[in-house]
């Protein structure tokens, strides 16, 4: 009986594959992450033709298709407004850690002060009843900056007393 089960069991080999890779992120992204790490500041790109402020920075203006360079990058404050949100109740592998991200967690759409575009990121609230469109938010920086998106683990809602 035991022998029969052994026979039916498929032969398996399991291992984890390490798959390191590198890619060019462009001059604007290099300046963005360098400034984030060294000065703890956020940079957007301001179109030299129409003045539209893009955050996160873009290489080409979405409005008038003018190419922007690292010289067109200007500081934007880490504060902004919540313009959309959701609460994620589904597990998935966090690309920052490689492990399963604990859930539920909040995910928001923000417009930083002075920016004309939106950005998305984690938010430190997982109760959708405590989030409202128009709430003020602030980017939270890690103590030890590394020059990666992980330097901003989440945005927090600024609660008015
Ligand atoms: Zn433009």
PDB file of C-alpha atoms and ligand atoms in Angstrom:
ATOM      1  CA  UNK A   1       0.000   0.000   0.000  1.00  0.00           C
ATOM      2  CA  UNK A   2       2.811   2.423   0.947  1.00  0.00           C
ATOM      3  CA  UNK A   3       4.680   1.437  -2.188  1.00  0.00           C
ATOM      4  CA  UNK A   4       1.721   2.297  -4.408  1.00  0.00           C
ATOM      5  CA  UNK A   5       1.523   5.847  -2.967  1.00  0.00           C
ATOM      6  CA  UNK A   6       5.246   6.375  -3.513  1.00  0.00           C
ATOM      7  CA  UNK A   7       4.851   5.321  -7.115  1.00  0.00           C
ATOM      8  CA  UNK A   8       2.041   7.821  -7.794  1.00  0.00           C
ATOM      9  CA  UNK A   9       3.840  10.726  -6.178  1.00  0.00           C
ATOM     10  CA  UNK A  10       5.311  13.019  -8.860  1.00  0.00           C
ATOM     11  CA  UNK A  11       9.016  13.736  -8.751  1.00  0.00           C
ATOM     12  CA  UNK A  12       9.616  17.376  -7.804  1.00  0.00           C
ATOM     13  CA  UNK A  13      12.620  19.622  -7.447  1.00  0.00           C
ATOM     14  CA  UNK A  14      12.002  23.007  -5.880  1.00  0.00           C
ATOM     15  CA  UNK A  15      14.393  25.932  -5.590  1.00  0.00           C
ATOM     16  CA  UNK A  16      14.298  29.702  -5.565  1.00  0.00           C
ATOM     17  CA  UNK A  17      15.988  31.569  -8.378  1.00  0.00           C
ATOM     18  CA  UNK A  18      17.811  34.826  -7.791  1.00  0.00           C
ATOM     19  CA  UNK A  19      17.233  37.098 -10.766  1.00  0.00           C
ATOM     20  CA  UNK A  20      19.221  40.336 -10.372  1.00  0.00           C
ATOM     21  CA  UNK A  21      18.864  42.978 -13.071  1.00  0.00           C
ATOM     22  CA  UNK A  22      19.812  46.560 -13.761  1.00  0.00           C
ATOM     23  CA  UNK A  23      18.231  49.165 -16.021  1.00  0.00           C
ATOM     24  CA  UNK A  24      18.874  52.821 -16.786  1.00  0.00           C
ATOM     25  CA  UNK A  25      16.416  55.098 -14.974  1.00  0.00           C
ATOM     26  CA  UNK A  26      17.350  58.322 -16.788  1.00  0.00           C
ATOM     27  CA  UNK A  27      18.875  61.608 -15.646  1.00  0.00           C
ATOM     28  CA  UNK A  28      15.708  62.982 -14.045  1.00  0.00           C
ATOM     29  CA  UNK A  29      15.231  59.886 -11.902  1.00  0.00           C
ATOM     30  CA  UNK A  30      18.902  59.893 -10.906  1.00  0.00           C
ATOM     31  CA  UNK A  31      18.572  63.514  -9.725  1.00  0.00           C
ATOM     32  CA  UNK A  32      15.247  62.716  -8.006  1.00  0.00           C
ATOM     33  CA  UNK A  33      16.635  59.808  -5.968  1.00  0.00           C
ATOM     34  CA  UNK A  34      19.959  61.558  -5.295  1.00  0.00           C
ATOM     35  CA  UNK A  35      18.181  64.630  -3.906  1.00  0.00           C
ATOM     36  CA  UNK A  36      15.769  62.451  -1.925  1.00  0.00           C
ATOM     37  CA  UNK A  37      18.657  60.601  -0.303  1.00  0.00           C
ATOM     38  CA  UNK A  38      21.043  63.509   0.357  1.00  0.00           C
ATOM     39  CA  UNK A  39      18.661  66.406   1.022  1.00  0.00           C
ATOM     40  CA  UNK A  40      15.419  64.619   1.997  1.00  0.00           C
ATOM     41  CA  UNK A  41      13.585  66.696  -0.605  1.00  0.00           C
ATOM     42  CA  UNK A  42      11.124  65.857  -3.371  1.00  0.00           C
ATOM     43  CA  UNK A  43      11.639  67.167  -6.898  1.00  0.00           C
ATOM     44  CA  UNK A  44       9.106  67.553  -9.663  1.00  0.00           C
ATOM     45  CA  UNK A  45       9.687  68.696 -13.245  1.00  0.00           C
ATOM     46  CA  UNK A  46       8.286  72.018 -14.420  1.00  0.00           C
ATOM     47  CA  UNK A  47       7.589  72.411 -18.110  1.00  0.00           C
ATOM     48  CA  UNK A  48       9.643  75.348 -19.504  1.00  0.00           C
ATOM     49  CA  UNK A  49       6.886  76.076 -22.065  1.00  0.00           C
ATOM     50  CA  UNK A  50       3.513  75.790 -20.284  1.00  0.00           C
ATOM     51  CA  UNK A  51       4.632  75.752 -16.654  1.00  0.00           C
ATOM     52  CA  UNK A  52       2.824  72.527 -15.782  1.00  0.00           C
ATOM     53  CA  UNK A  53       4.351  70.988 -12.672  1.00  0.00           C
ATOM     54  CA  UNK A  54       4.735  67.227 -12.872  1.00  0.00           C
ATOM     55  CA  UNK A  55       5.123  65.109  -9.778  1.00  0.00           C
ATOM     56  CA  UNK A  56       6.567  62.560  -9.980  1.00  0.00           C
ATOM     57  CA  UNK A  57       8.933  64.204 -12.506  1.00  0.00           C
ATOM     58  CA  UNK A  58       8.511  63.316 -16.176  1.00  0.00           C
ATOM     59  CA  UNK A  59      10.924  63.629 -19.067  1.00  0.00           C
ATOM     60  CA  UNK A  60       8.271  65.001 -21.431  1.00  0.00           C
ATOM     61  CA  UNK A  61       5.425  67.400 -20.629  1.00  0.00           C
ATOM     62  CA  UNK A  62       2.095  65.599 -20.896  1.00  0.00           C
ATOM     63  CA  UNK A  63       0.421  68.867 -21.935  1.00  0.00           C
ATOM     64  CA  UNK A  64       2.606  70.286 -24.713  1.00  0.00           C
ATOM     65  CA  UNK A  65       5.056  67.408 -25.383  1.00  0.00           C
ATOM     66  CA  UNK A  66       8.133  69.528 -24.605  1.00  0.00           C
ATOM     67  CA  UNK A  67      11.196  67.588 -23.434  1.00  0.00           C
ATOM     68  CA  UNK A  68      12.337  68.465 -19.904  1.00  0.00           C
ATOM     69  CA  UNK A  69      15.824  68.057 -18.431  1.00  0.00           C
ATOM     70  CA  UNK A  70      17.251  67.795 -14.925  1.00  0.00           C
ATOM     71  CA  UNK A  71      17.560  71.616 -15.021  1.00  0.00           C
ATOM     72  CA  UNK A  72      13.740  71.845 -15.123  1.00  0.00           C
ATOM     73  CA  UNK A  73      13.439  70.048 -11.776  1.00  0.00           C
ATOM     74  CA  UNK A  74      12.220  72.070  -8.818  1.00  0.00           C
ATOM     75  CA  UNK A  75      11.425  71.201  -5.222  1.00  0.00           C
ATOM     76  CA  UNK A  76       7.887  70.315  -4.232  1.00  0.00           C
ATOM     77  CA  UNK A  77       6.854  70.132  -0.573  1.00  0.00           C
ATOM     78  CA  UNK A  78       6.134  66.716   0.995  1.00  0.00           C
ATOM     79  CA  UNK A  79       2.596  67.886   1.747  1.00  0.00           C
ATOM     80  CA  UNK A  80      -0.508  67.608  -0.391  1.00  0.00           C
ATOM     81  CA  UNK A  81      -4.151  66.651  -0.651  1.00  0.00           C
ATOM     82  CA  UNK A  82      -5.841  63.262  -0.777  1.00  0.00           C
ATOM     83  CA  UNK A  83      -7.796  63.063  -4.053  1.00  0.00           C
ATOM     84  CA  UNK A  84      -8.650  59.361  -4.056  1.00  0.00           C
ATOM     85  CA  UNK A  85      -8.148  56.247  -1.939  1.00  0.00           C
ATOM     86  CA  UNK A  86      -8.875  52.588  -1.526  1.00  0.00           C
ATOM     87  CA  UNK A  87      -8.369  49.935   1.127  1.00  0.00           C
ATOM     88  CA  UNK A  88      -6.670  46.821  -0.205  1.00  0.00           C
ATOM     89  CA  UNK A  89      -8.003  43.600   1.310  1.00  0.00           C
ATOM     90  CA  UNK A  90      -6.140  41.191  -0.929  1.00  0.00           C
ATOM     91  CA  UNK A  91      -2.694  39.724  -0.247  1.00  0.00           C
ATOM     92  CA  UNK A  92       0.112  40.258  -2.727  1.00  0.00           C
ATOM     93  CA  UNK A  93       3.895  40.041  -2.845  1.00  0.00           C
ATOM     94  CA  UNK A  94       5.443  43.376  -1.925  1.00  0.00           C
ATOM     95  CA  UNK A  95       8.174  44.143  -4.505  1.00  0.00           C
ATOM     96  CA  UNK A  96      10.018  46.215  -1.874  1.00  0.00           C
ATOM     97  CA  UNK A  97      10.478  43.253   0.471  1.00  0.00           C
ATOM     98  CA  UNK A  98       9.752  40.107  -1.541  1.00  0.00           C
ATOM     99  CA  UNK A  99       7.374  39.011   1.227  1.00  0.00           C
ATOM    100  CA  UNK A 100       3.611  39.120   1.475  1.00  0.00           C
ATOM    101  CA  UNK A 101       2.415  42.601   2.362  1.00  0.00           C
ATOM    102  CA  UNK A 102       0.245  42.593   5.489  1.00  0.00           C
ATOM    103  CA  UNK A 103      -3.334  43.587   4.696  1.00  0.00           C
ATOM    104  CA  UNK A 104      -5.674  45.404   4.842  1.00  0.00           C
ATOM    105  CA  UNK A 105      -3.796  48.600   4.004  1.00  0.00           C
ATOM    106  CA  UNK A 106      -4.644  51.970   2.540  1.00  0.00           C
ATOM    107  CA  UNK A 107      -3.563  53.200  -0.861  1.00  0.00           C
ATOM    108  CA  UNK A 108      -4.040  56.805  -1.878  1.00  0.00           C
ATOM    109  CA  UNK A 109      -3.958  59.167  -4.825  1.00  0.00           C
ATOM    110  CA  UNK A 110      -2.355  62.487  -3.880  1.00  0.00           C
ATOM    111  CA  UNK A 111      -1.758  65.908  -5.366  1.00  0.00           C
ATOM    112  CA  UNK A 112       1.287  67.458  -3.777  1.00  0.00           C
ATOM    113  CA  UNK A 113       1.161  71.196  -3.114  1.00  0.00           C
ATOM    114  CA  UNK A 114       2.189  73.054  -6.261  1.00  0.00           C
ATOM    115  CA  UNK A 115       1.922  69.959  -8.488  1.00  0.00           C
ATOM    116  CA  UNK A 116      -0.550  69.763 -11.371  1.00  0.00           C
ATOM    117  CA  UNK A 117      -0.413  65.961 -11.551  1.00  0.00           C
ATOM    118  CA  UNK A 118      -1.225  63.147  -9.149  1.00  0.00           C
ATOM    119  CA  UNK A 119       0.848  60.442  -7.541  1.00  0.00           C
ATOM    120  CA  UNK A 120      -0.112  57.186  -5.815  1.00  0.00           C
ATOM    121  CA  UNK A 121       1.358  55.644  -2.701  1.00  0.00           C
ATOM    122  CA  UNK A 122       0.602  53.758   0.501  1.00  0.00           C
ATOM    123  CA  UNK A 123      -1.277  55.603   3.211  1.00  0.00           C
ATOM    124  CA  UNK A 124      -1.145  54.935   6.962  1.00  0.00           C
ATOM    125  CA  UNK A 125      -4.896  54.434   7.304  1.00  0.00           C
ATOM    126  CA  UNK A 126      -6.787  51.218   6.624  1.00  0.00           C
ATOM    127  CA  UNK A 127     -10.242  52.292   7.729  1.00  0.00           C
ATOM    128  CA  UNK A 128     -12.012  53.860   4.732  1.00  0.00           C
ATOM    129  CA  UNK A 129     -14.425  55.607   7.137  1.00  0.00           C
ATOM    130  CA  UNK A 130     -11.505  57.679   8.414  1.00  0.00           C
ATOM    131  CA  UNK A 131     -10.412  58.855   4.958  1.00  0.00           C
ATOM    132  CA  UNK A 132     -11.998  61.694   3.030  1.00  0.00           C
ATOM    133  CA  UNK A 133     -11.281  63.370  -0.281  1.00  0.00           C
ATOM    134  CA  UNK A 134      -9.596  66.680   0.449  1.00  0.00           C
ATOM    135  CA  UNK A 135      -7.754  65.580   3.603  1.00  0.00           C
ATOM    136  CA  UNK A 136      -4.262  66.976   4.025  1.00  0.00           C
ATOM    137  CA  UNK A 137      -1.446  64.447   3.772  1.00  0.00           C
ATOM    138  CA  UNK A 138       2.290  64.388   4.305  1.00  0.00           C
ATOM    139  CA  UNK A 139       5.032  62.092   2.985  1.00  0.00           C
ATOM    140  CA  UNK A 140       6.835  60.207   5.744  1.00  0.00           C
ATOM    141  CA  UNK A 141      10.576  59.721   5.215  1.00  0.00           C
ATOM    142  CA  UNK A 142      12.673  56.921   6.670  1.00  0.00           C
ATOM    143  CA  UNK A 143      15.419  57.844   9.139  1.00  0.00           C
ATOM    144  CA  UNK A 144      18.144  56.291   6.968  1.00  0.00           C
ATOM    145  CA  UNK A 145      17.646  57.319   3.350  1.00  0.00           C
ATOM    146  CA  UNK A 146      18.838  54.965   0.607  1.00  0.00           C
ATOM    147  CA  UNK A 147      17.764  56.787  -2.548  1.00  0.00           C
ATOM    148  CA  UNK A 148      14.874  54.429  -3.368  1.00  0.00           C
ATOM    149  CA  UNK A 149      11.075  54.648  -3.357  1.00  0.00           C
ATOM    150  CA  UNK A 150      11.258  52.787  -0.044  1.00  0.00           C
ATOM    151  CA  UNK A 151      12.603  56.012   1.520  1.00  0.00           C
ATOM    152  CA  UNK A 152       8.953  57.108   1.598  1.00  0.00           C
ATOM    153  CA  UNK A 153       7.206  54.116   3.210  1.00  0.00           C
ATOM    154  CA  UNK A 154       3.833  55.865   3.196  1.00  0.00           C
ATOM    155  CA  UNK A 155       1.887  59.122   3.363  1.00  0.00           C
ATOM    156  CA  UNK A 156       0.134  60.019   6.594  1.00  0.00           C
ATOM    157  CA  UNK A 157      -3.100  61.897   7.017  1.00  0.00           C
ATOM    158  CA  UNK A 158      -2.588  65.174   8.860  1.00  0.00           C
ATOM    159  CA  UNK A 159      -5.313  65.055  11.527  1.00  0.00           C
ATOM    160  CA  UNK A 160      -6.625  68.446  12.517  1.00  0.00           C
ATOM    161  CA  UNK A 161      -6.989  68.806  16.262  1.00  0.00           C
TER     162      UNK A 161
HETATM  163 ZN1  LIG B   1       4.182  71.862 -21.103  1.00  0.00          ZN
END
